[in-house]
Structure formats: structure tokens, C-alpha cells
Amino acid sequence: MNKYKLLTPGPLTTTSSVKEEMLLDRCTWDDEYKSITQKIRSQLLALAGADAAQYTAVLMQGSGTFAVESVMTSTISKEDKVLIVTNGAYGERLVKMAEYIGLHYTEYKLNYNEQPSENELRSRLQKDLRITHIAMVHCETTTGILNPLEMVSRLSKEYGKTLIIDAMSSFGGMEIDVQGLGIDYLISSANKCIQGVPGFGFVIAKMEKLALCEGIARSLSLDLYDQWKGMDKDGKWRYTSPTHVVAAFSKALDELDAEGGVSARFRRYRNNNRLLREKLARIGIHAYITEDKQSPIITTFLFPGEGFSFGQFYAYIKERGYVIYPGKLTDVDTFRIGNIGEIYEQDIEELCRIIEEYRGVIAQ
Ligand SMILES: *Cc1c(COP(=O)(O)O)cnc(C)c1O
């Protein structure tokens, strides 16, 4: 039994049945185990609205960042140049990766509460003809802002660029028509909206693009092309895979299906999120991102007034069964509340009741 529920953007609160899958030890060479990997790969393609003749799903050991880095290091060659859109820490992490790998890149840097603009993006693509790739985070988990996937995909197609989307915190919780949008590489991980446990990430990749990436990777273990070629044979991962995590993830995918798929999960998350924003606004706790740009995943809230102690607030809520998340902004004091995972309306109601109670206690 959990002592508290996680209101964080992953790892998040999972079901007991997902956790129970991890009670068995499995052999990586065994056909039964390898078939779990293959099942996961085809389920992921279905979630992405992607046809197996055009797209493939590649699983990669490590946390989500490893999967992002595997795309950055394996698919952008030294002749290429990537335009990186940033409005938060995860976008900035892409820049850091580009630095480490030694990629040619240019950054389209925005404030943390701003979305990229079509005119500006267009003008950058027109001015710099060396740009071959565009990389962007979909839901910037730093603030909870949602970036305009449709617009960026459209421009990427119009200018013939390769598009890399870090959809870590949104895939599975929001409908993303990867094939319809023409996204070339979409990255997410086991422990976010699909509600598995941490241990691997995955890439939904357009095969005609990935097929051209042999030999580009500057990292052996993160070589996405090699991982694909290995895994595609029979579901065997190149190196030891997180067997328990894989089994749990397979169960989590089935449970997503049983819930009614991504659209049902999206409705639950969006309902959680709206309720949270509304209820907290009523007691004077306001969101940093305006509603029109807010994702249904995680919300950043401004500290309500001077002398607010996050530590005390956190401890008070934790004692009563919920764990929230610190803020990640440097210029304003904030905290974050995630509403993904096994979290329902009654949890949000209860959390808001606890917060209101805390405000009352503090006011006395
Ligand atoms: C969670 C997350 C990641 C990956 O973080 P890890 O700690 O490596 O799992 C990357 N990008 C975004 C937008 C995320 O939310």
C-alpha cells in the first residue's frame, strides 16, 4: 500500500496490478519475454496512429532523457543543423545535448510562459537554409505549457525538415496523430501518461528517416539505429533490458486500453486539471500559465503571498496523503502539481480541501 499518492509528472501513482507484474523474474532470451516487447511496440504504434508500414517503435533503456539523447545523437549528423525551440528546462536540455554531441544548432528561445510564433519560426527557417531538423518539447513539464504541435509540424513539412518531438509528458494522455502530423521522431517514456514505472523510454520513428541513420550515433549504447535493427529481428533488446519494467508497462498499456484509450484518459486528466485550477483560484492560488496555453498534465502555481513556506506546505500535504512538486522557475516562486497517473476527481477534491485547510491554519 502506498503511504501517499504522487501528484508529480512521473514517476507517478500506478495501479497495484501494474506493480504486481514486477513480482516475476523473466529471462531476456525467452520467447515469451521477447513477445512482450513486440506486443508493446505494436501497441505504441497504434496509440500514435501510426501504420507499421511507415513507422516503428524502438524501446531504449534508461530514463526519458536517454531516449531523447539517443535520437539527438543517432539521427542528426555532423553536416546537419537543428533548430531547437526552448521555453523551459526540457527544451534547454536539448540544447545541452546538442552541445555535448557537438551538433550544429540554433536556439529559438522564448520566455517560459510564451509559445513559439508561426511568423518567427517561418522567418528563422527562411533565413537559415542550413537548418535540417527541428526539435521541440510538446508539453514543457517545467511549467505545464503546451507547445503548438500542429503549427510546428505543418511548417516542418512545408520546409522539408525532420521533426523531433519530446512528447515525454503528453504521449498517452493526449491524442497525438504522429503519422497525420508527419512527426519523424516522437519520444516518450514508461513512467508518464501510460502509467508504467521508470526504466525505459521509447521512440516512435518514421522508418524511411531512421533507415538513413546507420553509423551516425556518437554513442554505442544510445545508438537508435542499432537498437532498432536488433529489436526488429525478434524483440530482443541489444543489452540487458529492464525486464520487470517492461512487463509492468505491457500491463499499463492494456489498462490504458481498458480505460477507453487515450481519449478517455485525456478526459480524466483534463477534468482533474480544470478542477484543480478552478478550486485553487477560488482560494487565491493562481496558475502561472494562462488557461489557453495550459496542458492537462501539470500546473505551475504562484506562491500565494509573502512568507509562504513551500517546505511547510509540502510536509502538511504529504502527511495527509499527497506529494506535490517544487517549482522550476528562477525568477518567480512557484510550486507544481501534476494530475496524471492513478489520480481521480476525488483526489483533486481531497487535495484542494487539504490546501484550503492549510491556508486556514496558517491564517490563524
Ligand atoms: C520527464 C521528462 C523528460 C525525461 O526526464 P527523465 O527524468 O530523464 O525521465 C524529458 N522531457 C520532458 C518534457 C519530460 O517531462
Coordinates of C-alpha atoms in Angstrom, one line a residue, residues 64-280:
G64 CA 13.4 9.5 -20.7
T65 CA 16.4 11.7 -21.2
F66 CA 18.4 8.7 -22.5
A67 CA 15.8 8.1 -25.2
V68 CA 15.8 11.8 -26.2
E69 CA 19.6 11.8 -26.3
S70 CA 19.5 8.6 -28.4
V71 CA 17.5 10.5 -31.0
M72 CA 19.7 13.6 -30.9
T73 CA 22.9 11.6 -31.2
S74 CA 21.7 9.0 -33.7
T75 CA 19.6 11.0 -36.2
I76 CA 21.4 14.4 -36.6
S77 CA 24.7 14.0 -38.5
K78 CA 27.6 16.4 -38.3
E79 CA 26.6 18.0 -41.6
D80 CA 23.1 18.7 -40.3
K81 CA 21.8 21.7 -38.2
V82 CA 19.0 21.5 -35.7
L83 CA 16.7 24.4 -34.7
I84 CA 15.7 23.9 -31.1
V85 CA 12.7 25.6 -29.7
T86 CA 13.0 26.3 -26.0
N87 CA 10.6 27.7 -23.3
G88 CA 11.6 25.6 -20.3
A89 CA 14.2 23.3 -18.8
Y90 CA 13.5 20.3 -21.0
G91 CA 14.0 22.4 -24.2
E92 CA 17.2 23.7 -22.7
R93 CA 18.2 20.1 -22.0
L94 CA 18.0 19.5 -25.8
V95 CA 20.4 22.4 -26.3
K96 CA 22.7 20.9 -23.7
M97 CA 22.7 17.6 -25.6
A98 CA 23.5 19.4 -28.8
E99 CA 26.5 21.0 -27.0
Y100 CA 27.7 17.6 -25.7
I101 CA 27.4 15.9 -29.0
G102 CA 28.9 18.8 -30.9
L103 CA 25.9 19.4 -33.2
H104 CA 25.3 22.5 -35.3
Y105 CA 22.3 24.1 -33.7
T106 CA 20.4 27.3 -33.4
E107 CA 18.1 28.1 -30.5
Y108 CA 14.7 29.8 -30.7
K109 CA 14.5 30.9 -27.1
L110 CA 11.2 32.0 -25.6
N111 CA 10.1 33.1 -22.1
Y112 CA 8.8 30.2 -20.1
N113 CA 5.2 31.5 -20.4
E114 CA 5.3 32.0 -24.2
Q115 CA 4.6 29.7 -27.1
P116 CA 6.6 29.8 -30.4
S117 CA 5.0 32.0 -33.0
E118 CA 4.4 30.9 -36.6
N119 CA 5.8 34.0 -38.2
E120 CA 9.0 33.9 -36.2
L121 CA 9.6 30.2 -36.8
R122 CA 8.9 30.7 -40.5
S123 CA 11.3 33.6 -40.7
R124 CA 14.1 31.6 -39.0
L125 CA 13.5 28.7 -41.4
Q126 CA 13.6 31.0 -44.4
K127 CA 16.8 32.8 -43.2
D128 CA 18.9 29.9 -42.2
L129 CA 18.9 27.3 -45.0
R130 CA 21.4 25.1 -43.2
I131 CA 18.7 24.0 -40.8
T132 CA 17.7 20.4 -41.5
H133 CA 16.0 19.4 -38.2
I134 CA 13.6 21.0 -35.8
A135 CA 13.4 19.8 -32.1
M136 CA 10.7 20.8 -29.6
V137 CA 9.1 19.7 -26.4
H138 CA 5.4 19.2 -26.7
C139 CA 4.3 19.7 -23.1
E140 CA 7.0 21.6 -21.3
T141 CA 6.8 20.0 -17.9
T142 CA 8.8 22.8 -16.4
T143 CA 5.7 25.0 -16.3
G144 CA 3.0 22.9 -17.9
I145 CA 2.8 25.0 -21.0
L146 CA 1.7 23.2 -24.2
N147 CA 3.5 23.9 -27.4
P148 CA 1.7 24.2 -30.7
L149 CA 2.3 20.8 -32.3
E150 CA 0.1 21.3 -35.3
M151 CA 1.7 24.5 -36.4
V152 CA 5.3 23.3 -35.9
S153 CA 4.5 20.1 -37.8
R154 CA 3.0 22.0 -40.6
L155 CA 5.9 24.3 -41.0
S156 CA 8.4 21.4 -40.7
K157 CA 6.6 19.7 -43.6
E158 CA 6.3 22.8 -45.6
Y159 CA 10.1 23.5 -45.4
G160 CA 11.1 19.8 -45.7
K161 CA 12.7 19.5 -42.2
T162 CA 13.0 16.4 -40.0
L163 CA 10.9 16.9 -36.9
I164 CA 11.8 15.6 -33.4
I165 CA 9.2 16.0 -30.6
D166 CA 9.9 15.3 -27.0
A167 CA 6.3 14.3 -26.0
M168 CA 7.5 12.7 -22.8
S169 CA 4.9 14.1 -20.5
S170 CA 2.0 14.2 -23.0
F171 CA 2.0 11.0 -25.1
G172 CA -0.7 8.6 -23.9
G173 CA -2.5 11.4 -22.1
M174 CA -3.3 13.5 -25.1
E175 CA -4.1 12.4 -28.6
I176 CA -1.1 12.8 -30.9
D177 CA -1.6 11.7 -34.5
V178 CA 2.1 11.1 -35.2
Q179 CA 1.6 9.9 -38.7
G180 CA -1.1 12.5 -39.6
L181 CA 1.2 15.3 -38.3
G182 CA 4.2 13.8 -40.1
I183 CA 6.3 13.8 -37.0
D184 CA 9.6 11.9 -37.7
Y185 CA 10.7 11.1 -34.2
L186 CA 8.4 11.3 -31.1
I187 CA 9.9 10.4 -27.8
S188 CA 8.2 9.4 -24.5
S189 CA 8.9 7.1 -21.6
A190 CA 7.4 4.3 -19.5
N191 CA 6.6 6.3 -16.4
K192 CA 4.5 9.2 -17.7
C193 CA 0.9 9.1 -19.1
I194 CA 1.0 5.4 -20.0
Q195 CA 1.3 4.9 -16.2
G196 CA 4.1 2.4 -16.1
V197 CA 7.1 2.5 -13.8
P198 CA 10.5 4.1 -14.7
G199 CA 13.2 2.2 -16.6
F200 CA 13.0 2.9 -20.3
G201 CA 11.9 5.3 -22.9
F202 CA 10.7 4.8 -26.5
V203 CA 10.8 6.5 -29.8
I204 CA 8.1 6.3 -32.5
A205 CA 10.2 6.8 -35.6
K206 CA 9.4 7.2 -39.3
M207 CA 11.2 4.3 -40.9
E208 CA 12.4 5.9 -44.1
K209 CA 14.2 8.5 -41.9
L210 CA 15.6 6.1 -39.4
A211 CA 16.8 3.8 -42.2
L212 CA 19.3 6.6 -43.2
C213 CA 20.9 6.9 -39.8
E214 CA 23.3 4.0 -39.8
G215 CA 26.6 5.0 -38.3
I216 CA 25.6 8.5 -37.2
A217 CA 25.5 7.8 -33.4
R218 CA 28.3 9.1 -31.3
S219 CA 27.3 6.7 -28.5
L220 CA 27.3 2.9 -28.6
S221 CA 24.6 2.3 -26.0
L222 CA 22.3 5.0 -27.3
D223 CA 22.6 4.1 -31.0
L224 CA 18.9 4.2 -32.0
Y225 CA 19.5 2.7 -35.4
D226 CA 21.4 -0.3 -34.0
Q227 CA 18.8 -0.7 -31.3
W228 CA 16.1 -0.8 -33.9
K229 CA 17.9 -3.3 -36.1
G230 CA 18.5 -5.6 -33.1
M231 CA 15.0 -5.3 -31.7
D232 CA 13.2 -5.6 -35.0
K233 CA 14.5 -9.2 -35.6
D234 CA 12.6 -10.8 -32.7
G235 CA 12.1 -8.4 -29.9
K236 CA 15.4 -8.9 -28.2
W237 CA 17.0 -5.8 -26.8
R238 CA 20.7 -5.2 -27.6
Y239 CA 21.7 -5.1 -23.9
T240 CA 20.0 -6.2 -20.7
S241 CA 16.5 -4.8 -20.7
P242 CA 14.6 -3.7 -17.6
T243 CA 12.5 -6.9 -17.6
H244 CA 10.3 -6.0 -14.6
V245 CA 9.6 -2.6 -16.0
V246 CA 8.8 -4.0 -19.5
A247 CA 6.2 -6.4 -18.0
A248 CA 4.7 -3.7 -15.9
F249 CA 4.5 -1.4 -19.0
S250 CA 2.8 -4.0 -21.0
K251 CA 0.1 -4.3 -18.3
A252 CA -0.2 -0.5 -18.2
L253 CA -0.8 -0.4 -21.9
D254 CA -3.6 -2.9 -21.5
E255 CA -5.1 -0.8 -18.7
L256 CA -5.0 2.3 -20.9
D257 CA -7.0 0.4 -23.5
A258 CA -9.5 -0.8 -20.8
E259 CA -9.9 2.8 -19.6
G260 CA -11.1 3.6 -23.1
G261 CA -7.8 4.6 -24.8
V262 CA -6.1 7.9 -25.0
S263 CA -9.3 10.0 -25.4
A264 CA -10.8 8.7 -22.1
R265 CA -7.5 9.2 -20.3
F266 CA -7.3 12.7 -21.7
R267 CA -10.8 13.5 -20.4
R268 CA -9.9 12.3 -16.9
Y269 CA -6.7 14.3 -16.9
R270 CA -8.3 17.4 -18.3
N271 CA -11.1 17.2 -15.8
N272 CA -8.5 16.8 -12.9
N273 CA -6.6 19.8 -14.2
R274 CA -9.6 22.1 -14.7
L275 CA -10.9 21.2 -11.3
L276 CA -7.5 21.9 -9.7
R277 CA -7.1 25.2 -11.4
E278 CA -10.6 26.4 -10.6
K279 CA -10.6 25.3 -6.9
L280 CA -7.2 26.7 -6.1

